[in-house]
mmCIF file of C-alpha atoms and ligand atoms in Angstrom:
data_model
loop_
_atom_site.group_PDB
_atom_site.id
_atom_site.type_symbol
_atom_site.label_atom_id
_atom_site.label_comp_id
_atom_site.label_asym_id
_atom_site.label_seq_id
_atom_site.Cartn_x
_atom_site.Cartn_y
_atom_site.Cartn_z
ATOM 1 C CA UNK A 205 18.390 -1.814 -17.650
ATOM 2 C CA UNK A 206 16.507 -3.991 -14.879
ATOM 3 C CA UNK A 207 12.726 -5.084 -14.516
ATOM 4 C CA UNK A 208 13.691 -5.706 -11.192
ATOM 5 C CA UNK A 209 10.131 -5.154 -8.795
ATOM 6 C CA UNK A 210 10.997 -3.952 -5.238
ATOM 7 C CA UNK A 211 9.803 -2.211 -1.479
ATOM 8 C CA UNK A 212 9.352 0.453 0.101
ATOM 9 C CA UNK A 213 12.370 -0.538 2.254
ATOM 10 C CA UNK A 214 14.768 -0.988 -0.603
ATOM 11 C CA UNK A 215 13.683 2.236 -2.697
ATOM 12 C CA UNK A 216 14.150 4.439 -0.058
ATOM 13 C CA UNK A 217 17.665 2.810 0.324
ATOM 14 C CA UNK A 218 18.470 3.291 -3.375
ATOM 15 C CA UNK A 219 17.205 6.707 -3.352
ATOM 16 C CA UNK A 220 19.825 7.416 0.079
ATOM 17 C CA UNK A 221 22.536 4.835 -2.323
ATOM 18 C CA UNK A 222 22.193 7.746 -5.080
ATOM 19 C CA UNK A 223 21.557 10.771 -3.386
ATOM 20 C CA UNK A 224 24.257 10.395 0.185
ATOM 21 C CA UNK A 225 26.962 8.047 -2.051
ATOM 22 C CA UNK A 226 26.556 8.806 -5.740
ATOM 23 C CA UNK A 227 25.924 12.254 -4.810
ATOM 24 C CA UNK A 228 22.855 13.341 -7.114
ATOM 25 C CA UNK A 229 21.234 15.622 -4.694
ATOM 26 C CA UNK A 230 17.459 14.917 -3.748
ATOM 27 C CA UNK A 231 16.015 17.806 -5.321
ATOM 28 C CA UNK A 232 17.656 16.962 -8.705
ATOM 29 C CA UNK A 233 15.783 13.423 -8.684
ATOM 30 C CA UNK A 234 12.639 14.888 -7.621
ATOM 31 C CA UNK A 235 13.356 16.879 -11.373
ATOM 32 C CA UNK A 236 14.037 13.794 -12.766
ATOM 33 C CA UNK A 237 10.598 12.196 -11.014
ATOM 34 C CA UNK A 238 8.471 15.353 -12.477
ATOM 35 C CA UNK A 239 9.622 15.929 -15.493
ATOM 36 C CA UNK A 240 8.509 11.797 -16.472
ATOM 37 C CA UNK A 241 5.604 12.278 -14.696
ATOM 38 C CA UNK A 242 4.719 15.871 -17.149
ATOM 39 C CA UNK A 243 5.958 14.041 -20.323
ATOM 40 C CA UNK A 244 3.505 11.058 -19.567
ATOM 41 C CA UNK A 245 0.675 13.237 -19.281
ATOM 42 C CA UNK A 246 1.515 15.721 -21.809
ATOM 43 C CA UNK A 247 2.139 12.761 -24.608
ATOM 44 C CA UNK A 248 -1.189 10.206 -22.839
ATOM 45 C CA UNK A 249 -3.662 12.741 -22.023
ATOM 46 C CA UNK A 250 -3.472 15.817 -24.381
ATOM 47 C CA UNK A 251 -6.820 15.990 -24.418
ATOM 48 C CA UNK A 252 -6.947 16.298 -20.571
ATOM 49 C CA UNK A 253 -5.470 19.181 -20.498
ATOM 50 C CA UNK A 254 -7.733 22.201 -19.996
ATOM 51 C CA UNK A 255 -7.955 22.483 -16.023
ATOM 52 C CA UNK A 256 -5.147 20.484 -14.127
ATOM 53 C CA UNK A 257 -5.211 19.662 -10.567
ATOM 54 C CA UNK A 258 -2.026 18.716 -8.369
ATOM 55 C CA UNK A 259 -3.329 17.228 -4.983
ATOM 56 C CA UNK A 260 -0.373 17.426 -3.029
ATOM 57 C CA UNK A 261 0.535 15.919 0.374
ATOM 58 C CA UNK A 262 3.906 17.003 2.218
ATOM 59 C CA UNK A 263 6.334 14.644 1.854
ATOM 60 C CA UNK A 264 8.631 14.343 -1.380
ATOM 61 C CA UNK A 265 5.485 12.684 -2.534
ATOM 62 C CA UNK A 266 4.067 15.815 -2.362
ATOM 63 C CA UNK A 267 7.115 17.758 -3.895
ATOM 64 C CA UNK A 268 6.646 15.789 -6.788
ATOM 65 C CA UNK A 269 3.489 16.988 -7.348
ATOM 66 C CA UNK A 270 4.644 20.944 -6.745
ATOM 67 C CA UNK A 271 7.445 20.340 -9.074
ATOM 68 C CA UNK A 272 4.776 18.267 -11.988
ATOM 69 C CA UNK A 273 2.575 21.634 -11.633
ATOM 70 C CA UNK A 274 5.583 24.488 -12.376
ATOM 71 C CA UNK A 275 6.201 21.819 -15.255
ATOM 72 C CA UNK A 276 3.148 21.440 -16.029
ATOM 73 C CA UNK A 277 2.555 25.023 -15.935
ATOM 74 C CA UNK A 278 5.667 26.549 -17.885
ATOM 75 C CA UNK A 279 4.183 24.309 -21.034
ATOM 76 C CA UNK A 280 1.194 26.343 -20.108
ATOM 77 C CA UNK A 281 -1.233 24.156 -19.407
ATOM 78 C CA UNK A 282 -3.906 26.181 -16.993
ATOM 79 C CA UNK A 283 -2.854 24.052 -13.299
ATOM 80 C CA UNK A 284 -4.174 24.394 -9.711
ATOM 81 C CA UNK A 285 -3.065 22.773 -6.208
ATOM 82 C CA UNK A 286 -5.324 20.996 -4.040
ATOM 83 C CA UNK A 287 -2.756 21.284 -1.038
ATOM 84 C CA UNK A 288 -4.226 18.416 1.532
ATOM 85 C CA UNK A 289 -0.829 18.176 3.942
ATOM 86 C CA UNK A 290 -0.086 20.089 7.575
ATOM 87 C CA UNK A 291 2.753 22.669 6.066
ATOM 88 C CA UNK A 292 3.648 22.166 9.761
ATOM 89 C CA UNK A 293 5.324 18.637 8.772
ATOM 90 C CA UNK A 294 6.296 19.651 4.898
ATOM 91 C CA UNK A 295 9.862 18.019 3.888
ATOM 92 C CA UNK A 296 12.235 20.551 3.406
ATOM 93 C CA UNK A 297 11.989 19.352 -0.255
ATOM 94 C CA UNK A 298 8.681 20.376 -0.786
ATOM 95 C CA UNK A 299 8.872 23.656 0.784
ATOM 96 C CA UNK A 300 11.774 24.045 -1.594
ATOM 97 C CA UNK A 301 9.104 23.356 -4.148
ATOM 98 C CA UNK A 302 6.250 25.257 -2.613
ATOM 99 C CA UNK A 303 8.219 28.552 -2.623
ATOM 100 C CA UNK A 304 9.091 28.096 -6.359
ATOM 101 C CA UNK A 305 5.488 27.631 -7.255
ATOM 102 C CA UNK A 306 4.960 30.902 -5.192
ATOM 103 C CA UNK A 307 7.415 32.516 -7.482
ATOM 104 C CA UNK A 308 5.398 31.400 -9.948
ATOM 105 C CA UNK A 309 1.757 32.039 -8.670
ATOM 106 C CA UNK A 310 0.472 28.983 -9.566
ATOM 107 C CA UNK A 311 -2.703 29.264 -7.477
ATOM 108 C CA UNK A 312 -3.000 26.929 -4.431
ATOM 109 C CA UNK A 313 -6.165 25.983 -1.931
ATOM 110 C CA UNK A 314 -7.568 23.752 0.550
ATOM 111 C CA UNK A 315 -10.910 23.577 -1.000
ATOM 112 C CA UNK A 316 -12.378 20.523 -2.852
ATOM 113 C CA UNK A 317 -14.306 22.881 -4.558
ATOM 114 C CA UNK A 318 -11.624 22.734 -6.915
ATOM 115 C CA UNK A 319 -11.661 19.155 -7.873
ATOM 116 C CA UNK A 320 -15.050 19.973 -9.636
ATOM 117 C CA UNK A 321 -14.157 21.216 -12.913
ATOM 118 C CA UNK A 322 -11.256 19.147 -12.956
ATOM 119 C CA UNK A 323 -10.310 17.364 -16.640
ATOM 120 C CA UNK A 324 -7.012 15.546 -15.037
ATOM 121 C CA UNK A 325 -5.711 14.486 -11.895
ATOM 122 C CA UNK A 326 -2.598 14.713 -10.252
ATOM 123 C CA UNK A 327 -2.267 12.587 -7.230
ATOM 124 C CA UNK A 328 0.725 13.179 -5.009
ATOM 125 C CA UNK A 329 -0.462 12.811 -1.486
ATOM 126 C CA UNK A 330 1.221 10.141 -0.830
ATOM 127 C CA UNK A 331 4.189 7.777 -2.710
ATOM 128 C CA UNK A 332 6.290 5.026 -0.992
ATOM 129 C CA UNK A 333 6.199 6.805 2.578
ATOM 130 C CA UNK A 334 2.523 5.275 3.494
ATOM 131 C CA UNK A 335 2.464 4.132 6.499
ATOM 132 C CA UNK A 336 -0.270 3.491 8.191
ATOM 133 C CA UNK A 337 -4.451 3.669 6.791
ATOM 134 C CA UNK A 338 -5.180 6.743 5.422
ATOM 135 C CA UNK A 339 -7.849 8.882 7.592
ATOM 136 C CA UNK A 340 -9.351 12.451 7.776
ATOM 137 C CA UNK A 341 -9.020 15.228 5.198
ATOM 138 C CA UNK A 342 -6.875 13.055 3.057
ATOM 139 C CA UNK A 343 -9.197 10.267 2.942
ATOM 140 C CA UNK A 344 -12.084 12.850 2.430
ATOM 141 C CA UNK A 345 -9.784 14.398 -0.671
ATOM 142 C CA UNK A 346 -9.793 10.699 -1.727
ATOM 143 C CA UNK A 347 -13.494 10.361 -2.203
ATOM 144 C CA UNK A 348 -13.414 13.652 -3.756
ATOM 145 C CA UNK A 349 -10.967 12.596 -6.473
ATOM 146 C CA UNK A 350 -12.615 9.047 -7.418
ATOM 147 C CA UNK A 351 -16.176 10.912 -7.201
ATOM 148 C CA UNK A 352 -14.372 12.524 -10.404
ATOM 149 C CA UNK A 353 -14.722 11.761 -14.042
ATOM 150 C CA UNK A 354 -11.418 13.416 -14.669
ATOM 151 C CA UNK A 355 -8.230 11.051 -15.600
ATOM 152 C CA UNK A 356 -6.486 9.992 -12.595
ATOM 153 C CA UNK A 357 -2.148 10.243 -13.043
ATOM 154 C CA UNK A 358 -0.757 8.927 -10.157
ATOM 155 C CA UNK A 359 2.451 9.629 -8.433
ATOM 156 C CA UNK A 360 5.030 6.675 -7.520
ATOM 157 C CA UNK A 361 1.630 5.357 -6.489
ATOM 158 C CA UNK A 362 -2.197 5.509 -5.952
ATOM 159 C CA UNK A 363 -2.390 7.328 -2.338
ATOM 160 C CA UNK A 364 -3.652 4.624 -0.211
ATOM 161 C CA UNK A 365 -2.139 1.491 -2.004
ATOM 162 C CA UNK A 366 -0.005 -0.056 0.273
ATOM 163 C CA UNK A 367 3.775 0.123 -1.862
ATOM 164 C CA UNK A 368 4.633 -3.582 -0.129
ATOM 165 C CA UNK A 369 1.918 -5.211 -0.383
ATOM 166 C CA UNK A 370 -1.287 -3.663 -2.349
ATOM 167 C CA UNK A 371 -3.846 -3.105 0.760
ATOM 168 C CA UNK A 372 -5.744 -0.280 0.392
ATOM 169 C CA UNK A 373 -4.932 1.418 3.355
ATOM 170 C CA UNK A 374 -8.515 1.657 4.363
ATOM 171 C CA UNK A 375 -9.120 3.628 0.999
ATOM 172 C CA UNK A 376 -7.184 4.390 -1.926
ATOM 173 C CA UNK A 377 -7.063 6.812 -5.216
ATOM 174 C CA UNK A 378 -8.417 4.786 -8.204
ATOM 175 C CA UNK A 379 -5.928 5.803 -10.771
ATOM 176 C CA UNK A 380 -5.675 5.670 -14.683
ATOM 177 C CA UNK A 381 -2.134 5.556 -15.329
ATOM 178 C CA UNK A 382 0.139 5.380 -13.091
ATOM 179 C CA UNK A 383 4.292 6.888 -13.245
ATOM 180 C CA UNK A 384 6.068 4.543 -10.928
ATOM 181 C CA UNK A 385 10.034 5.626 -10.287
ATOM 182 C CA UNK A 386 13.346 4.386 -11.183
ATOM 183 C CA UNK A 387 11.727 0.416 -10.216
ATOM 184 C CA UNK A 388 8.291 -1.064 -10.192
ATOM 185 C CA UNK A 389 6.709 -1.457 -6.875
ATOM 186 C CA UNK A 390 5.759 -4.540 -5.069
ATOM 187 C CA UNK A 391 2.411 -3.254 -4.372
ATOM 188 C CA UNK A 392 1.048 -2.205 -7.682
ATOM 189 C CA UNK A 393 1.677 -5.679 -8.917
ATOM 190 C CA UNK A 394 -0.624 -7.656 -6.591
ATOM 191 C CA UNK A 395 -4.371 -7.616 -7.079
ATOM 192 C CA UNK A 396 -5.706 -4.654 -5.480
ATOM 193 C CA UNK A 397 -2.099 -2.479 -6.002
ATOM 194 C CA UNK A 398 -3.187 -3.166 -9.628
ATOM 195 C CA UNK A 399 -6.245 -2.953 -9.943
ATOM 196 C CA UNK A 400 -5.825 0.741 -8.468
ATOM 197 C CA UNK A 401 -2.746 1.581 -10.410
ATOM 198 C CA UNK A 402 -4.166 2.057 -13.764
ATOM 199 C CA UNK A 403 -1.378 1.750 -16.100
ATOM 200 C CA UNK A 404 1.762 1.501 -14.882
ATOM 201 C CA UNK A 405 4.603 3.330 -16.346
ATOM 202 C CA UNK A 406 8.254 2.827 -14.660
ATOM 203 C CA UNK A 407 9.995 6.254 -14.842
ATOM 204 C CA UNK A 408 13.329 3.774 -15.155
ATOM 205 C CA UNK A 409 16.200 6.826 -16.388
ATOM 206 C CA UNK A 410 15.540 8.453 -13.094
ATOM 207 C CA UNK A 411 19.469 8.410 -12.766
ATOM 208 C CA UNK A 412 18.635 6.008 -9.541
ATOM 209 C CA UNK A 413 21.245 4.006 -8.673
ATOM 210 C CA UNK A 414 21.042 -0.264 -7.615
ATOM 211 C CA UNK A 415 24.370 -1.043 -6.486
ATOM 212 C CA UNK A 416 23.198 -4.931 -7.419
ATOM 213 C CA UNK A 417 22.342 -4.553 -10.962
HETATM 214 N N1 NAX B 876 14.802 11.977 -2.713
HETATM 215 C C1 NAX B 876 13.846 11.188 -2.549
HETATM 216 O O1 NAX B 876 13.873 10.397 -1.625
HETATM 217 C C2 NAX B 876 12.898 10.835 -3.355
HETATM 218 C C3 NAX B 876 11.230 10.623 -3.560
HETATM 219 N N2 NAX B 876 10.749 10.542 -4.001
HETATM 220 C C4 NAX B 876 9.304 10.900 -4.180
HETATM 221 O O2 NAX B 876 8.981 10.851 -2.288
HETATM 222 C C5 NAX B 876 8.123 9.531 -2.188
HETATM 223 C C6 NAX B 876 7.973 9.612 -0.657
HETATM 224 O O3 NAX B 876 8.219 10.754 -0.173
HETATM 225 P P1 NAX B 876 8.212 10.920 1.605
HETATM 226 O O4 NAX B 876 9.125 9.746 2.106
HETATM 227 O O5 NAX B 876 7.971 12.283 2.159
HETATM 228 O O6 NAX B 876 6.602 10.210 1.315
HETATM 229 P P2 NAX B 876 5.714 10.271 0.968
HETATM 230 O O7 NAX B 876 5.069 11.963 0.609
HETATM 231 O O8 NAX B 876 4.742 9.469 0.420
HETATM 232 O O9 NAX B 876 4.556 10.417 2.448
HETATM 233 C C7 NAX B 876 5.087 11.534 2.979
HETATM 234 C C8 NAX B 876 4.856 11.366 4.781
HETATM 235 O O10 NAX B 876 3.052 11.377 5.420
HETATM 236 C C9 NAX B 876 2.859 10.515 6.555
HETATM 237 N N3 NAX B 876 2.274 8.893 6.143
HETATM 238 C C10 NAX B 876 2.089 8.372 6.246
HETATM 239 N N4 NAX B 876 1.005 7.523 5.994
HETATM 240 C C11 NAX B 876 0.375 8.651 5.771
HETATM 241 C C12 NAX B 876 -1.233 8.724 6.811
HETATM 242 N N5 NAX B 876 -2.367 7.295 5.942
HETATM 243 N N6 NAX B 876 -1.536 9.778 6.518
HETATM 244 C C13 NAX B 876 -1.116 10.518 6.820
HETATM 245 N N7 NAX B 876 0.620 10.839 6.656
HETATM 246 C C14 NAX B 876 0.334 9.984 6.073
HETATM 247 C C15 NAX B 876 4.689 9.759 5.923
HETATM 248 O O11 NAX B 876 5.086 10.932 7.844
HETATM 249 C C16 NAX B 876 5.431 9.938 5.552
HETATM 250 O O12 NAX B 876 6.946 10.121 5.732
HETATM 251 C C17 NAX B 876 7.963 8.919 -3.247
HETATM 252 O O13 NAX B 876 7.428 8.313 -3.349
HETATM 253 C C18 NAX B 876 8.489 9.348 -4.417
HETATM 254 O O14 NAX B 876 7.041 10.645 -4.394
HETATM 255 C C19 NAX B 876 10.555 11.209 -5.544
HETATM 256 O O15 NAX B 876 10.827 13.494 -5.637
HETATM 257 C C20 NAX B 876 12.425 10.874 -5.802
HETATM 258 C C21 NAX B 876 13.449 11.374 -4.898
HETATM 259 K K1 K B 877 0.213 9.298 -5.092
#
């Protein structure tokens, strides 16, 4: 166990080592990540589970979100999914998770009105993959999330926060808590990042392996 704090590039290196050298499949890492967020939601916010909305982008952060939706659904929580990403750009893992979500018939929509009655929102738009300012539908989604009074749990990073600098990339999700994977991130301990992340939970039993630990 370490208290290492990593950049996006370092985290990608560790993920890639874990997947390609050790051989733990990417979907297994994603499942571990989703289980950690599910546990945090069930244990920390048991009184806020009446109406959970997962806001999902189309990359692997969104894939985590879809897996969290499934795990909460299986746990008996009323959950729906607000898709804000471009389905044409969906990652392979995201597509797999979306097929599973459809099997379970978890409601999916692109209409922001689903946020109106949310008691808890899971922010799964961008994680360490954010690399440019947030605009358009994503910026609108962030504004809509920040305008609710729901609990907000961010997956890996609050969407809009730069993983390396903590800067707000135009606009960012203001989270109640952030569950970040394997190691803490530099951007979460810088001032803007820290103020947007809320309580930081480091899910450090992911199986991710850093060769220099
Ligand atoms: N196998 C893995 O690599 C794992 C990844 N995990 C999750 O995957 C995340 C990283 O996933 P991705 O690399 O797919 O990236 P993200 O899901 O963070 O972002 C998705 C994509 O959005 C695009 N993008 C970046 N900034 C944008 C902007 N401002 N507007 C519109 N599009 C923008 C980029 O092309 C990026 O690849 C992690 O933060 C973590 O949540 C976890 O599932 C654990 C395992
Ligand atoms: K996120």
